[in-house]
XYZ file of N, CA and C in Angstrom:
510
model
N -13.090 -11.497 12.764
C -12.574 -11.337 14.115
C -11.054 -11.435 14.082
N -10.372 -10.436 14.606
C -8.917 -10.417 14.549
C -8.324 -11.433 15.510
N -7.122 -11.837 15.183
C -6.414 -12.798 16.009
C -4.937 -12.457 15.942
N -4.243 -12.647 17.067
C -2.811 -12.358 17.066
C -2.040 -13.345 16.196
N -2.717 -14.379 15.688
C -2.055 -15.284 14.752
C -2.202 -14.797 13.315
N -3.088 -13.813 13.080
C -3.262 -13.255 11.733
C -2.087 -12.339 11.408
N -1.565 -12.405 10.174
C -0.510 -11.476 9.793
C -1.041 -10.043 9.751
N -0.129 -9.106 9.880
C -0.454 -7.686 9.812
C 0.083 -7.100 8.517
N -0.696 -6.199 7.935
C -0.308 -5.487 6.723
C -0.208 -4.012 7.090
N 0.824 -3.338 6.601
C 0.987 -1.914 6.848
C 0.867 -1.167 5.532
N -0.017 -0.162 5.507
C -0.222 0.638 4.300
C -0.088 2.122 4.621
N 0.066 2.915 3.571
C 0.123 4.368 3.683
C -1.291 4.925 3.612
N -1.629 5.841 4.517
C -2.929 6.529 4.455
C -2.787 7.690 3.474
N -3.536 7.629 2.379
C -3.483 8.657 1.334
C -4.379 9.836 1.691
N -4.007 11.023 1.194
C -4.912 12.166 1.348
C -6.211 11.870 0.600
N -7.293 12.488 1.027
C -8.632 12.139 0.527
C -8.780 12.355 -0.984
N -8.267 13.449 -1.520
C -8.434 13.733 -2.958
C -7.744 12.666 -3.806
N -6.516 12.318 -3.447
C -5.789 11.285 -4.190
C -6.478 9.936 -4.026
N -6.871 9.625 -2.788
C -7.556 8.360 -2.530
C -8.788 8.213 -3.428
N -9.587 9.269 -3.546
C -10.820 9.175 -4.350
C -10.505 8.879 -5.813
N -9.460 9.501 -6.363
C -9.097 9.264 -7.766
C -8.672 7.815 -7.967
N -7.722 7.345 -7.145
C -7.183 5.992 -7.358
C -8.181 4.914 -6.958
N -8.995 5.183 -5.954
C -9.986 4.185 -5.551
C -11.070 4.039 -6.617
N -11.438 5.143 -7.259
C -12.405 5.067 -8.355
C -11.858 4.189 -9.478
N -10.593 4.368 -9.822
C -9.976 3.521 -10.853
C -9.987 2.052 -10.435
N -9.675 1.794 -9.174
C -9.672 0.408 -8.691
C -11.084 -0.182 -8.753
N -12.088 0.569 -8.322
C -13.466 0.070 -8.356
C -13.907 -0.223 -9.788
N -13.444 0.581 -10.737
C -13.838 0.401 -12.141
C -13.157 -0.802 -12.794
N -11.903 -1.110 -12.377
C -11.103 -2.046 -13.160
C -10.654 -3.315 -12.434
N -10.739 -3.362 -11.118
C -10.327 -4.570 -10.396
C -11.477 -5.572 -10.479
N -11.209 -6.852 -10.696
C -12.310 -7.821 -10.764
C -13.167 -7.766 -9.483
N -14.448 -7.492 -9.650
C -15.344 -7.240 -8.513
C -15.390 -8.419 -7.530
N -15.308 -9.641 -8.034
C -15.455 -10.815 -7.161
C -14.262 -11.004 -6.220
N -13.142 -10.335 -6.486
C -11.982 -10.437 -5.591
C -11.523 -9.069 -5.075
N -12.323 -8.040 -5.302
C -11.946 -6.697 -4.855
C -12.530 -6.437 -3.473
N -11.802 -6.867 -2.449
C -12.257 -6.716 -1.064
C -11.776 -5.423 -0.436
N -10.892 -4.695 -1.118
C -10.157 -3.603 -0.486
C -10.245 -2.312 -1.274
N -10.149 -1.196 -0.578
C -9.983 0.068 -1.288
C -8.545 0.178 -1.810
N -8.292 1.144 -2.654
C -6.942 1.392 -3.174
C -5.999 1.674 -2.008
N -4.748 1.193 -2.134
C -3.796 1.330 -1.034
C -2.365 1.211 -1.547
N -1.428 1.700 -0.734
C 0.010 1.538 -0.968
C 0.525 0.676 0.170
N 0.939 -0.536 -0.138
C 1.427 -1.459 0.888
C 2.893 -1.177 1.193
N 3.220 -1.097 2.490
C 4.619 -1.008 2.913
C 5.137 -2.386 3.305
N 4.324 -3.152 4.037
C 4.683 -4.512 4.447
C 3.468 -5.408 4.262
N 3.705 -6.613 3.752
C 2.627 -7.545 3.422
C 2.275 -8.515 4.548
N 3.219 -8.799 5.454
C 2.956 -9.845 6.452
C 3.866 -9.690 7.669
N 3.513 -8.759 8.534
C 4.208 -8.636 9.818
C 3.551 -9.597 10.803
N 4.287 -10.077 11.799
C 3.713 -11.074 12.712
C 2.658 -10.477 13.648
N 1.462 -11.040 13.596
C 0.368 -10.564 14.443
C 0.666 -10.669 15.924
N 1.502 -11.631 16.307
C 1.819 -11.784 17.728
C 2.765 -10.687 18.228
N 3.220 -9.826 17.325
C 4.071 -8.685 17.699
C 3.307 -7.364 17.583
N 1.977 -7.435 17.600
C 1.183 -6.227 17.379
C 1.498 -5.120 18.390
N 1.722 -5.463 19.650
C 1.970 -4.412 20.643
C 3.233 -3.616 20.332
N 4.407 -4.263 20.148
C 5.580 -3.456 19.797
C 5.456 -2.770 18.432
N 4.783 -3.400 17.482
C 4.596 -2.765 16.173
C 3.777 -1.491 16.332
N 2.672 -1.565 17.064
C 1.845 -0.367 17.283
C 2.635 0.712 18.027
N 3.428 0.323 19.012
C 4.243 1.302 19.746
C 5.250 1.968 18.816
N 5.916 1.174 17.968
C 6.867 1.734 16.989
C 6.176 2.738 16.077
N 5.004 2.364 15.572
C 4.291 3.225 14.623
C 3.804 4.507 15.294
N 3.315 4.385 16.504
C 2.856 5.558 17.246
C 4.012 6.551 17.414
N 5.153 6.056 17.871
C 6.319 6.910 18.092
C 6.798 7.512 16.768
N 6.937 6.673 15.735
C 7.416 7.130 14.437
C 6.530 8.237 13.871
N 5.219 8.042 13.924
C 4.298 8.999 13.318
C 4.231 10.307 14.100
N 4.486 10.250 15.409
C 4.568 11.494 16.188
C 5.741 12.346 15.724
N 6.807 11.711 15.235
C 8.025 12.415 14.829
C 7.991 12.843 13.360
N 7.064 12.317 12.591
C 7.074 12.521 11.133
C 5.985 13.495 10.713
N 6.224 14.142 9.587
C 5.180 14.976 8.996
C 4.705 14.304 7.713
N 3.661 14.868 7.114
C 3.067 14.281 5.914
C 4.144 13.987 4.867
N 3.976 12.886 4.150
C 4.944 12.459 3.138
C 4.444 12.841 1.747
N 5.146 13.720 1.055
C 4.728 14.046 -0.312
C 5.034 12.880 -1.252
N 4.183 12.719 -2.258
C 4.453 11.703 -3.272
C 3.908 12.165 -4.608
N 4.396 11.525 -5.649
C 3.901 11.738 -7.006
C 3.470 10.390 -7.556
N 2.422 10.406 -8.343
C 1.985 9.219 -9.082
C 2.335 9.511 -10.544
N 3.589 9.230 -10.938
C 4.088 9.722 -12.224
C 3.588 8.958 -13.445
N 3.413 7.630 -13.289
C 3.065 6.834 -14.467
C 2.479 5.503 -14.053
N 1.948 4.823 -15.059
C 1.362 3.503 -14.855
C 2.430 2.431 -15.046
N 2.172 1.261 -14.481
C 3.053 0.108 -14.640
C 2.208 -1.076 -15.095
N 2.617 -1.717 -16.179
C 1.954 -2.933 -16.653
C 2.481 -4.101 -15.827
N 1.584 -4.848 -15.205
C 1.974 -5.944 -14.315
C 1.916 -7.313 -14.987
N 1.555 -7.360 -16.248
C 1.371 -8.653 -16.915
C -0.070 -9.109 -16.791
N -0.534 -9.275 -15.538
C -1.927 -9.654 -15.291
C -2.698 -8.535 -14.613
N -2.245 -7.301 -14.812
C -2.932 -6.168 -14.200
C -2.201 -4.867 -14.481
N -2.687 -3.814 -13.813
C -2.151 -2.467 -14.000
C -2.007 -1.815 -12.632
N -0.894 -1.115 -12.447
C -0.666 -0.382 -11.202
C -0.232 1.038 -11.532
N -0.306 1.888 -10.523
C 0.190 3.258 -10.628
C 1.450 3.326 -9.767
N 2.545 3.767 -10.345
C 3.781 3.902 -9.582
C 3.667 5.052 -8.591
N 4.306 4.884 -7.440
C 4.343 5.911 -6.405
C 5.799 6.321 -6.221
N 6.087 7.600 -6.451
C 7.436 8.123 -6.236
C 7.441 8.959 -4.975
N 8.265 8.548 -4.008
C 8.401 9.304 -2.767
C 9.667 8.856 -2.043
N 10.754 9.614 -2.194
C 11.971 9.263 -1.465
C 11.717 9.202 0.048
N 10.844 10.066 0.549
C 10.534 10.082 1.989
C 9.860 8.787 2.417
N 8.934 8.281 1.607
C 8.257 7.022 1.920
C 9.249 5.861 1.891
N 10.101 5.833 0.882
C 11.086 4.759 0.764
C 12.027 4.788 1.969
N 12.435 5.977 2.390
C 13.324 6.099 3.553
C 12.620 5.645 4.829
N 11.360 6.042 5.008
C 10.604 5.626 6.186
C 10.489 4.093 6.217
N 10.157 3.502 5.086
C 10.024 2.040 5.027
C 11.355 1.356 5.302
N 12.439 1.904 4.752
C 13.764 1.318 4.968
C 14.090 1.282 6.463
N 13.799 2.370 7.169
C 14.049 2.407 8.612
C 13.239 1.361 9.354
N 11.966 1.219 8.997
C 11.131 0.193 9.631
C 11.648 -1.210 9.302
N 12.060 -1.424 8.056
C 12.556 -2.742 7.650
C 13.822 -3.108 8.427
N 14.684 -2.134 8.674
C 15.892 -2.403 9.460
C 15.505 -2.750 10.897
N 14.571 -2.000 11.449
C 14.143 -2.215 12.837
C 13.435 -3.566 13.011
N 12.644 -3.950 12.019
C 11.835 -5.168 12.088
C 12.440 -6.328 11.307
N 13.702 -6.241 10.942
C 14.305 -7.201 10.010
C 14.015 -8.665 10.362
N 14.126 -9.015 11.629
C 13.949 -10.423 12.009
C 12.504 -10.903 11.825
N 11.572 -9.972 11.683
C 10.163 -10.342 11.513
C 9.747 -10.433 10.038
N 10.589 -9.975 9.137
C 10.157 -9.827 7.747
C 10.160 -11.148 6.986
N 9.138 -11.317 6.158
C 9.052 -12.461 5.246
C 9.974 -12.199 4.053
N 10.294 -13.228 3.280
C 11.099 -12.993 2.065
C 10.482 -11.913 1.159
N 9.155 -11.903 1.023
C 8.504 -10.888 0.184
C 8.793 -9.486 0.706
N 8.748 -9.309 2.026
C 8.968 -7.978 2.600
C 10.448 -7.615 2.704
N 11.344 -8.568 2.440
C 12.782 -8.276 2.417
C 13.242 -7.859 1.025
N 12.400 -8.069 0.020
C 12.752 -7.711 -1.357
C 12.835 -6.194 -1.503
N 13.361 -5.762 -2.651
C 13.378 -4.338 -2.966
C 11.966 -3.764 -2.921
N 11.870 -2.503 -2.565
C 10.561 -1.874 -2.388
C 10.287 -0.898 -3.520
N 9.224 -1.154 -4.275
C 8.784 -0.266 -5.351
C 7.317 0.065 -5.101
N 7.054 1.160 -4.381
C 5.659 1.446 -4.015
C 4.771 1.668 -5.237
N 3.553 1.182 -5.123
C 2.583 1.292 -6.216
C 1.175 1.107 -5.653
N 0.210 1.451 -6.487
C -1.204 1.246 -6.171
C -1.765 0.361 -7.277
N -2.198 -0.833 -6.920
C -2.739 -1.759 -7.915
C -4.199 -1.388 -8.198
N -4.489 -1.142 -9.481
C -5.873 -0.809 -9.844
C -6.544 -1.944 -10.628
N -5.730 -2.908 -11.070
C -6.275 -4.106 -11.706
C -5.277 -5.236 -11.468
N -5.781 -6.428 -11.155
C -4.895 -7.561 -10.930
C -5.657 -8.854 -11.173
N -4.899 -9.929 -11.408
C -5.464 -11.270 -11.558
C -6.438 -11.364 -12.726
N -6.081 -10.686 -13.818
C -6.838 -10.819 -15.069
C -5.870 -11.337 -16.133
N -6.397 -11.758 -17.265
C -5.534 -12.217 -18.359
C -4.813 -11.012 -18.974
N -3.613 -11.260 -19.478
C -2.812 -10.193 -20.092
C -3.582 -9.507 -21.221
N -4.409 -10.268 -21.941
C -5.155 -9.659 -23.048
C -6.272 -8.728 -22.554
N -6.577 -8.768 -21.269
C -7.502 -7.803 -20.651
C -6.701 -6.624 -20.073
N -5.581 -6.946 -19.443
C -4.779 -5.903 -18.784
C -4.094 -4.970 -19.782
N -3.540 -5.522 -20.856
C -2.774 -4.704 -21.806
C -3.613 -3.578 -22.421
N -4.840 -3.849 -22.908
C -5.638 -2.745 -23.462
C -5.981 -1.674 -22.416
N -6.237 -2.090 -21.166
C -6.514 -1.095 -20.122
C -5.274 -0.236 -19.886
N -4.125 -0.887 -19.775
C -2.873 -0.139 -19.593
C -2.693 0.868 -20.733
N -2.854 0.410 -21.970
C -2.682 1.296 -23.132
C -3.680 2.456 -23.099
N -4.930 2.144 -22.776
C -5.985 3.176 -22.740
C -5.683 4.226 -21.675
N -5.395 3.783 -20.453
C -5.132 4.730 -19.365
C -3.831 5.491 -19.583
N -2.855 4.828 -20.189
C -1.549 5.446 -20.411
C -1.629 6.621 -21.382
N -2.572 6.558 -22.325
C -2.729 7.632 -23.322
C -3.091 8.963 -22.677
N -3.844 8.908 -21.584
C -4.347 10.154 -20.985
C -3.807 10.395 -19.576
N -2.885 9.529 -19.105
C -2.411 9.662 -17.720
C -1.696 10.986 -17.509
N -2.084 11.690 -16.461
C -1.401 12.903 -16.041
C -0.896 12.659 -14.622
N 0.403 12.917 -14.368
C 0.928 12.690 -13.019
C 0.103 13.434 -11.965
N -0.081 12.772 -10.839
C -0.800 13.352 -9.702
C 0.175 13.557 -8.563
N -0.085 14.578 -7.760
C 0.693 14.777 -6.541
C -0.244 14.643 -5.362
N 0.273 14.075 -4.291
C -0.531 13.908 -3.092
C 0.376 13.811 -1.888
N -0.229 13.395 -0.786
C 0.593 13.184 0.407
C 0.036 12.054 1.243
N 0.972 11.356 1.880
C 0.613 10.347 2.859
C 0.352 11.050 4.178
N -0.790 10.753 4.781
C -1.182 11.421 6.028
C -0.885 10.587 7.262
N -0.465 9.353 7.061
C -0.183 8.477 8.190
C -0.031 7.047 7.708
N -0.069 6.126 8.656
C 0.073 4.704 8.359
C -1.135 3.957 8.912
N -1.555 2.944 8.183
C -2.693 2.125 8.581
C -2.223 0.686 8.755
N -2.592 0.090 9.881
C -2.237 -1.291 10.186
C -3.497 -2.141 10.089
N -3.359 -3.312 9.473
C -4.509 -4.185 9.202
C -4.205 -5.623 9.597
N -5.229 -6.339 10.049
C -5.149 -7.792 10.174
C -5.552 -8.388 8.825
N -4.733 -9.306 8.314
C -5.074 -10.006 7.077
C -5.771 -11.306 7.433
N -6.942 -11.532 6.824
C -7.687 -12.759 7.117
C -8.261 -13.397 5.870
N -7.544 -13.299 4.782
C -7.963 -13.975 3.566
C -8.765 -13.098 2.621
N -9.778 -12.420 3.118
C -10.599 -11.554 2.279
C -10.398 -10.115 2.696
N -11.483 -9.464 3.131
C -11.349 -8.083 3.599
C -10.370 -8.001 4.771
N -9.701 -6.874 4.872
C -8.779 -6.653 5.980
C -9.528 -6.009 7.132
N -9.092 -6.307 8.351
C -9.707 -5.711 9.533
C -8.751 -4.666 10.121
N -9.231 -3.439 10.370
C -8.342 -2.401 10.916
C -7.712 -2.827 12.246
N -6.409 -2.518 12.373
C -5.669 -2.817 13.603
C -4.980 -1.576 14.157
N -5.174 -0.431 13.482
C -4.585 0.812 13.994
C -4.407 1.854 12.912
N -4.618 3.109 13.291
C -4.376 4.254 12.415
C -3.407 5.167 13.132
N -2.330 5.550 12.443
C -1.264 6.344 13.041
C -1.020 7.543 12.140
N -1.478 8.715 12.567
C -1.384 9.912 11.736
C -0.065 10.626 11.974
N 0.510 11.166 10.887
C 1.714 11.962 11.003
C 1.359 13.279 11.701
N 2.299 13.795 12.478
C 2.029 15.043 13.207
C 2.108 16.252 12.292
């Protein structure tokens, strides 16, 4: 059950073909006991739930003005305790920068840090588990191209996320 005291997470809505590829990798390699979520690209980790109304209004307006965001998944990134796929998209970085400036007073230290978009396909495992997966996938990785179709807002409640809004690009 959502609550305005729950933090909000903002993610990019991936096109279906790209989503299926990366989500399959996540289902195969993320530890099942902590894999509550489908594959995603996080823009913000903890926006204030008590600001949901202005946040939704901002996103609605922004997405009406924006078109689909092209991106490339050029290579994998070794996380130490997991593996991620890097996301390259100057348009996404610019969109996030604008939101971060607008929402600056609401941002946590984590969301004020530099932004390097990625899709985590494995996390919270020992390095001796992550490194072989990284090496194996890296041998055959071919860059993928896709597009962001909109933004998804979620309530964070410890485990699975609860949808709080879908905002499609025009």
